[in-house]
Tab-separated table of C-alpha atoms in Angstrom:
chain	number	residue	atom	x	y	z
N	1	MET	CA	-56.717	-78.314	-36.376
N	2	LYS	CA	-60.145	-76.767	-36.042
N	3	LYS	CA	-61.539	-75.392	-39.285
N	4	CYS	CA	-63.434	-72.125	-39.294
N	5	THR	CA	-67.038	-72.376	-40.389
N	6	SER	CA	-68.502	-70.055	-43.006
N	7	VAL	CA	-70.404	-68.264	-40.242
N	8	GLU	CA	-67.180	-67.573	-38.335
N	9	VAL	CA	-65.429	-66.389	-41.498
N	10	ASN	CA	-68.278	-63.999	-42.304
N	11	PHE	CA	-68.257	-62.766	-38.714
N	12	LYS	CA	-64.524	-62.026	-38.864
N	13	ARG	CA	-64.921	-60.235	-42.191
N	14	SER	CA	-67.797	-58.198	-40.803
N	15	ARG	CA	-65.759	-57.259	-37.746
N	16	LYS	CA	-62.806	-56.190	-39.903
N	17	MET	CA	-65.143	-54.143	-42.092
N	18	LYS	CA	-66.637	-52.386	-39.069
N	19	ARG	CA	-63.184	-51.693	-37.669
N	20	ALA	CA	-62.025	-50.242	-40.985
N	21	ILE	CA	-65.118	-48.025	-41.193
N	22	ARG	CA	-64.633	-46.810	-37.637
N	23	VAL	CA	-60.918	-46.046	-38.062
N	24	LEU	CA	-61.275	-44.293	-41.446
N	25	THR	CA	-64.240	-42.253	-40.207
N	26	VAL	CA	-62.191	-41.017	-37.244
N	27	ILE	CA	-59.266	-40.135	-39.546
N	28	LEU	CA	-61.606	-38.303	-41.936
N	29	VAL	CA	-63.233	-36.246	-39.160
N	30	VAL	CA	-59.813	-35.348	-37.707
N	31	LEU	CA	-58.496	-34.282	-41.128
N	32	GLU	CA	-61.641	-32.231	-41.713
N	33	ALA	CA	-61.353	-30.488	-38.346
N	34	VAL	CA	-57.630	-29.668	-38.372
N	35	LEU	CA	-57.642	-27.199	-41.289
N	36	PRO	CA	-60.589	-24.925	-40.336
N	37	PHE	CA	-59.951	-24.914	-36.584
N	38	GLY	CA	-56.201	-24.572	-37.020
N	39	PHE	CA	-56.733	-21.757	-39.515
N	40	PHE	CA	-59.131	-19.716	-37.372
N	41	ILE	CA	-57.174	-20.225	-34.131
N	42	CYS	CA	-53.850	-19.235	-35.714
N	43	ARG	CA	-55.542	-16.329	-37.524
N	44	ALA	CA	-56.716	-14.966	-34.152
N	45	PHE	CA	-53.079	-14.774	-33.034
N	46	GLY	CA	-51.792	-13.248	-36.271
N	47	TYR	CA	-50.472	-16.415	-37.912
N	48	PHE	CA	-51.336	-18.323	-41.041
N	49	PHE	CA	-52.139	-22.060	-40.887
N	50	GLU	CA	-52.303	-24.014	-44.123
N	51	PRO	CA	-51.450	-27.356	-45.734
N	52	PHE	CA	-48.276	-27.589	-47.804
N	53	SER	CA	-50.440	-28.012	-50.898
N	54	TYR	CA	-54.137	-27.135	-51.068
N	55	THR	CA	-54.635	-29.320	-54.139
N	56	VAL	CA	-52.978	-32.375	-52.568
N	57	TYR	CA	-54.916	-31.775	-49.340
N	58	ALA	CA	-58.188	-31.615	-51.295
N	59	TRP	CA	-57.386	-34.976	-52.892
N	60	ILE	CA	-56.568	-36.486	-49.482
N	61	LEU	CA	-59.953	-35.359	-48.172
N	62	ALA	CA	-61.682	-36.620	-51.322
N	63	ALA	CA	-59.993	-40.027	-51.069
N	64	PHE	CA	-60.826	-40.523	-47.377
N	65	SER	CA	-64.424	-39.313	-47.697
N	66	ALA	CA	-65.017	-41.523	-50.762
N	67	ASP	CA	-63.484	-44.552	-49.008
N	68	VAL	CA	-65.616	-44.016	-45.914
N	69	LEU	CA	-68.745	-43.607	-48.020
N	70	VAL	CA	-68.052	-46.783	-50.021
N	71	LEU	CA	-67.357	-48.769	-46.851
N	72	HIS	CA	-70.594	-47.504	-45.312
N	73	ILE	CA	-72.469	-48.652	-48.401
N	74	PHE	CA	-71.091	-52.202	-48.140
N	75	GLY	CA	-70.999	-52.535	-44.357
N	76	LYS	CA	-73.122	-50.602	-41.879
N	77	GLU	CA	-71.334	-49.462	-38.704
N	78	GLU	CA	-73.576	-47.891	-36.081
N	79	THR	CA	-70.732	-46.668	-33.851
N	80	SER	CA	-69.540	-44.256	-36.533
N	81	SER	CA	-72.972	-42.764	-37.185
N	82	LYS	CA	-72.496	-39.916	-34.705
N	83	LEU	CA	-69.162	-39.073	-36.309
N	84	CYS	CA	-70.867	-38.915	-39.704
N	85	LEU	CA	-72.984	-36.049	-38.356
N	86	LEU	CA	-69.816	-33.942	-38.169
N	87	SER	CA	-68.737	-34.557	-41.751
N	88	ALA	CA	-71.102	-32.107	-43.507
N	89	PRO	CA	-70.564	-29.095	-41.196
N	90	LEU	CA	-66.797	-29.663	-41.210
N	91	SER	CA	-66.780	-29.801	-45.013
N	92	MET	CA	-68.651	-26.493	-44.993
N	93	LEU	CA	-65.970	-24.947	-42.745
N	94	THR	CA	-63.249	-26.341	-44.996
N	95	LEU	CA	-64.927	-24.801	-48.041
N	96	ALA	CA	-65.142	-21.473	-46.178
N	97	VAL	CA	-61.382	-21.582	-45.499
N	98	TYR	CA	-60.621	-22.358	-49.157
N	99	GLU	CA	-62.751	-19.441	-50.311
N	100	TYR	CA	-61.264	-17.055	-47.735
N	101	VAL	CA	-57.727	-17.977	-48.733
N	102	HIS	CA	-58.509	-17.680	-52.451
N	103	THR	CA	-60.225	-14.321	-52.096
N	104	PHE	CA	-58.078	-12.504	-49.567
N	105	LEU	CA	-54.655	-14.153	-49.349
N	106	LEU	CA	-53.386	-16.576	-51.975
N	107	THR	CA	-54.962	-18.632	-54.724
N	108	ALA	CA	-55.900	-21.942	-53.094
N	109	CYS	CA	-56.594	-25.043	-55.135
N	110	ASN	CA	-56.430	-23.132	-58.414
N	111	GLU	CA	-55.823	-26.264	-60.471
N	112	ILE	CA	-58.865	-27.875	-62.057
N	113	SER	CA	-57.921	-31.200	-60.449
N	114	GLY	CA	-58.035	-29.556	-57.018
N	115	VAL	CA	-61.470	-28.099	-57.703
N	116	ILE	CA	-62.706	-31.537	-58.779
N	117	ALA	CA	-61.272	-33.111	-55.611
N	118	LEU	CA	-62.883	-30.473	-53.408
N	119	THR	CA	-66.243	-31.062	-55.121
N	120	VAL	CA	-66.006	-34.845	-54.644
N	121	TYR	CA	-65.088	-34.353	-51.001
N	122	ILE	CA	-68.037	-32.024	-50.290
N	123	ILE	CA	-70.534	-34.343	-52.025
N	124	CYS	CA	-69.258	-37.405	-50.141
N	125	SER	CA	-69.230	-35.590	-46.803
N	126	ILE	CA	-72.775	-34.297	-47.147
N	127	THR	CA	-73.929	-37.758	-48.266
N	128	LEU	CA	-72.343	-39.346	-45.176
N	129	THR	CA	-74.253	-36.972	-42.908
N	130	VAL	CA	-77.560	-37.173	-44.792
N	131	VAL	CA	-77.646	-40.968	-45.187
N	132	TYR	CA	-75.656	-42.381	-42.289
N	133	GLY	CA	-75.757	-39.765	-39.533
N	134	LYS	CA	-77.587	-40.630	-36.327
N	135	PRO	CA	-79.713	-39.720	-34.362
N	136	LYS	CA	-82.340	-38.890	-36.963
N	137	TRP	CA	-83.342	-35.445	-35.676
N	138	ALA	CA	-79.721	-34.289	-35.607
N	139	GLU	CA	-79.146	-35.735	-39.061
N	140	ILE	CA	-82.060	-33.764	-40.516
N	141	LEU	CA	-81.123	-30.517	-38.771
N	142	ILE	CA	-77.385	-30.626	-39.514
N	143	SER	CA	-77.886	-31.850	-43.078
N	144	ALA	CA	-80.344	-29.066	-43.896
N	145	LEU	CA	-78.145	-26.350	-42.406
N	146	SER	CA	-74.974	-27.701	-44.011
N	147	ILE	CA	-76.513	-28.044	-47.464
N	148	LEU	CA	-77.984	-24.535	-47.325
N	149	LEU	CA	-74.772	-22.944	-46.023
N	150	THR	CA	-72.576	-24.867	-48.476
N	151	ALA	CA	-74.808	-23.763	-51.344
N	152	PHE	CA	-74.606	-20.197	-50.056
N	153	LEU	CA	-70.794	-20.334	-49.887
N	154	LEU	CA	-70.578	-21.751	-53.400
N	155	PHE	CA	-73.039	-19.203	-54.748
N	156	CYS	CA	-71.382	-16.187	-53.112
N	157	GLY	CA	-67.799	-17.316	-53.485
N	158	LEU	CA	-67.782	-18.722	-56.997
N	159	ILE	CA	-70.137	-16.203	-58.614
N	160	PHE	CA	-69.733	-12.864	-56.852
N	161	PHE	CA	-66.853	-12.665	-54.410
N	162	LEU	CA	-64.170	-14.880	-55.871
N	163	PRO	CA	-61.880	-12.793	-58.079
N	164	GLU	CA	-59.070	-14.580	-59.820
N	165	ASN	CA	-55.712	-13.969	-58.142
N	166	THR	CA	-52.669	-14.491	-60.347
N	167	ALA	CA	-49.093	-14.156	-59.080
N	168	ARG	CA	-47.245	-11.978	-61.604
N	169	GLN	CA	-43.903	-11.544	-59.889
N	170	VAL	CA	-42.095	-13.035	-56.892
N	171	VAL	CA	-38.872	-11.510	-55.554
N	172	THR	CA	-36.929	-12.860	-52.570
N	173	SER	CA	-35.032	-10.546	-50.210
N	174	PRO	CA	-31.176	-10.673	-50.226
N	175	LYS	CA	-30.950	-13.002	-47.211
N	176	GLY	CA	-34.027	-15.003	-48.147
N	177	THR	CA	-36.061	-13.923	-45.114
N	178	TYR	CA	-38.949	-12.393	-47.098
N	179	GLN	CA	-40.724	-12.840	-50.399
N	180	ALA	CA	-42.497	-9.979	-52.161
N	181	GLU	CA	-45.312	-10.999	-54.509
N	182	VAL	CA	-47.259	-9.004	-57.084
N	183	PHE	CA	-50.820	-10.268	-57.530
N	184	ASP	CA	-53.200	-9.448	-60.346
N	185	ARG	CA	-56.708	-9.568	-58.845
N	186	ASP	CA	-59.094	-9.784	-61.792
N	187	GLY	CA	-62.659	-9.317	-60.598
N	188	GLY	CA	-64.170	-9.141	-64.076
N	189	ALA	CA	-67.079	-6.699	-64.212
N	190	ALA	CA	-66.537	-5.904	-60.531
N	191	GLY	CA	-63.131	-4.413	-61.334
N	192	GLY	CA	-59.671	-5.470	-60.266
N	193	ALA	CA	-56.501	-4.444	-58.489
N	194	THR	CA	-52.752	-4.851	-58.383
N	195	ILE	CA	-51.631	-6.012	-54.953
N	196	VAL	CA	-48.173	-6.396	-53.450
N	197	ARG	CA	-47.790	-8.636	-50.419
N	198	VAL	CA	-44.740	-9.533	-48.371
N	199	ARG	CA	-44.515	-12.822	-46.515
N	200	ASN	CA	-41.935	-14.214	-44.136
N	201	THR	CA	-40.439	-17.360	-45.665
N	202	GLY	CA	-39.888	-19.006	-42.271
N	203	SER	CA	-42.521	-21.459	-41.051
N	204	LEU	CA	-43.191	-24.128	-38.442
N	205	ASN	CA	-43.680	-27.485	-40.140
N	206	LEU	CA	-46.339	-29.806	-38.669
N	207	LEU	CA	-46.413	-32.949	-40.826
N	208	ILE	CA	-48.646	-31.974	-43.786
N	209	TYR	CA	-49.366	-28.499	-42.359
N	210	LYS	CA	-47.316	-25.388	-41.731
N	211	VAL	CA	-47.696	-22.292	-39.564
N	212	SER	CA	-46.235	-18.982	-40.722
N	213	ALA	CA	-46.651	-15.256	-40.170
N	214	MET	CA	-49.570	-13.639	-41.969
N	215	PRO	CA	-48.629	-12.034	-45.315
N	216	LYS	CA	-48.562	-8.240	-45.164
N	217	GLN	CA	-50.248	-6.225	-47.890
N	218	VAL	CA	-47.933	-3.296	-48.611
N	219	TYR	CA	-49.500	-1.920	-51.794
N	220	ASN	CA	-52.951	-1.865	-53.397
N	221	GLY	CA	-53.208	-0.179	-56.792
N	222	HIS	CA	-55.234	-0.166	-59.994
N	223	TRP	CA	-55.653	-3.227	-62.170
N	224	GLY	CA	-53.044	-3.371	-64.928
N	225	GLU	CA	-50.239	-1.696	-62.981
N	226	PHE	CA	-48.479	-5.057	-62.685
N	227	TYR	CA	-47.580	-4.946	-66.406
N	228	ASP	CA	-44.940	-2.258	-65.840
N	229	MET	CA	-44.205	-2.849	-62.168
N	230	GLN	CA	-40.817	-3.953	-60.900
N	231	LEU	CA	-39.919	-5.098	-57.378
N	232	THR	CA	-36.402	-4.762	-55.971
N	233	TRP	CA	-35.004	-5.162	-52.469
N	234	LYS	CA	-32.871	-2.292	-51.188
N	235	ASP	CA	-31.950	-4.410	-48.179
N	236	GLU	CA	-33.610	-7.019	-45.967
N	237	LYS	CA	-36.156	-4.544	-44.566
N	238	HIS	CA	-36.755	-2.151	-47.462
N	239	LEU	CA	-38.701	-3.057	-50.606
N	240	VAL	CA	-38.782	-0.714	-53.608
N	241	ILE	CA	-41.795	-0.769	-55.945
N	242	THR	CA	-41.098	0.850	-59.315
N	243	LYS	CA	-44.210	1.742	-61.332
N	244	ARG	CA	-45.474	4.284	-63.825
N	245	ALA	CA	-46.225	7.662	-62.279
N	246	GLU	CA	-49.338	7.958	-64.485
N	247	TYR	CA	-50.178	4.599	-65.915
N	248	THR	CA	-52.794	5.743	-68.438
N	249	SER	CA	-50.734	8.410	-70.208
N	250	GLY	CA	-47.351	9.105	-68.675
N	251	GLU	CA	-44.070	7.394	-69.472
N	252	GLU	CA	-42.186	8.346	-66.313
N	253	PHE	CA	-41.610	5.861	-63.524
N	254	THR	CA	-41.607	6.445	-59.806
N	255	ASP	CA	-40.206	4.504	-56.861
N	256	ILE	CA	-42.198	3.675	-53.746
N	257	GLU	CA	-40.036	2.512	-50.861
N	258	ILE	CA	-41.673	0.255	-48.277
N	259	ASN	CA	-40.128	-0.057	-44.813
N	260	LEU	CA	-41.258	-3.408	-43.409
N	261	ASN	CA	-40.591	-2.205	-39.854
N	262	THR	CA	-43.458	0.283	-40.200
N	263	VAL	CA	-45.963	-2.057	-41.900
N	264	GLU	CA	-48.555	-3.537	-39.562
């Protein structure tokens, strides 16, 4: 039996390393692209596209981007260099989706572990583009734009436009078709609000993603109203919001009935 020389063994290891880099880079780019493009396309048609768990999804992205970066450090693969160019701009789009969801819809990735994972993912993705992206002119251009826009998103989203959304109450309709949620939006010095949204519980499951109807905002009131607010379902299409008639001084309560058939 013919024995493999050390040169042949090293060649086989190098080939396996290059194949692993190529495959993982493709998987990373696909994972990065699915969330932002799926979100914006579905949003255009009035639907909501999201992963089953934003925190878990952030860790998946962090793990793949870190693995790809480590493999690139130990074994250079030229065929994946063009794909690396896409990593930074896609991470920027992903960050934009996370901030949009946190600010306007639901609290995404509100666990500290999810924030850490998202930070690791963004750093690894930008590093892949800056260090390993080819051709050089595209690497410089895309890296500069991505770093500037990512910094802008972080600056605007985390400092000025990212109020803390806290779910205070969730009530399911009698037949389980809808869920009504009371959110406390605490904007700090910028003020706050009490928001009631209704979402359809039905969704289309696509592996680690799901597509559902956009939540409908049915009430927007002053911050603090959620303390004495009560949600009840009159039937499957009528939600009753019970709140103080005059929150600051009065003790009387009033009912606001929401007909879901008339809410756009």
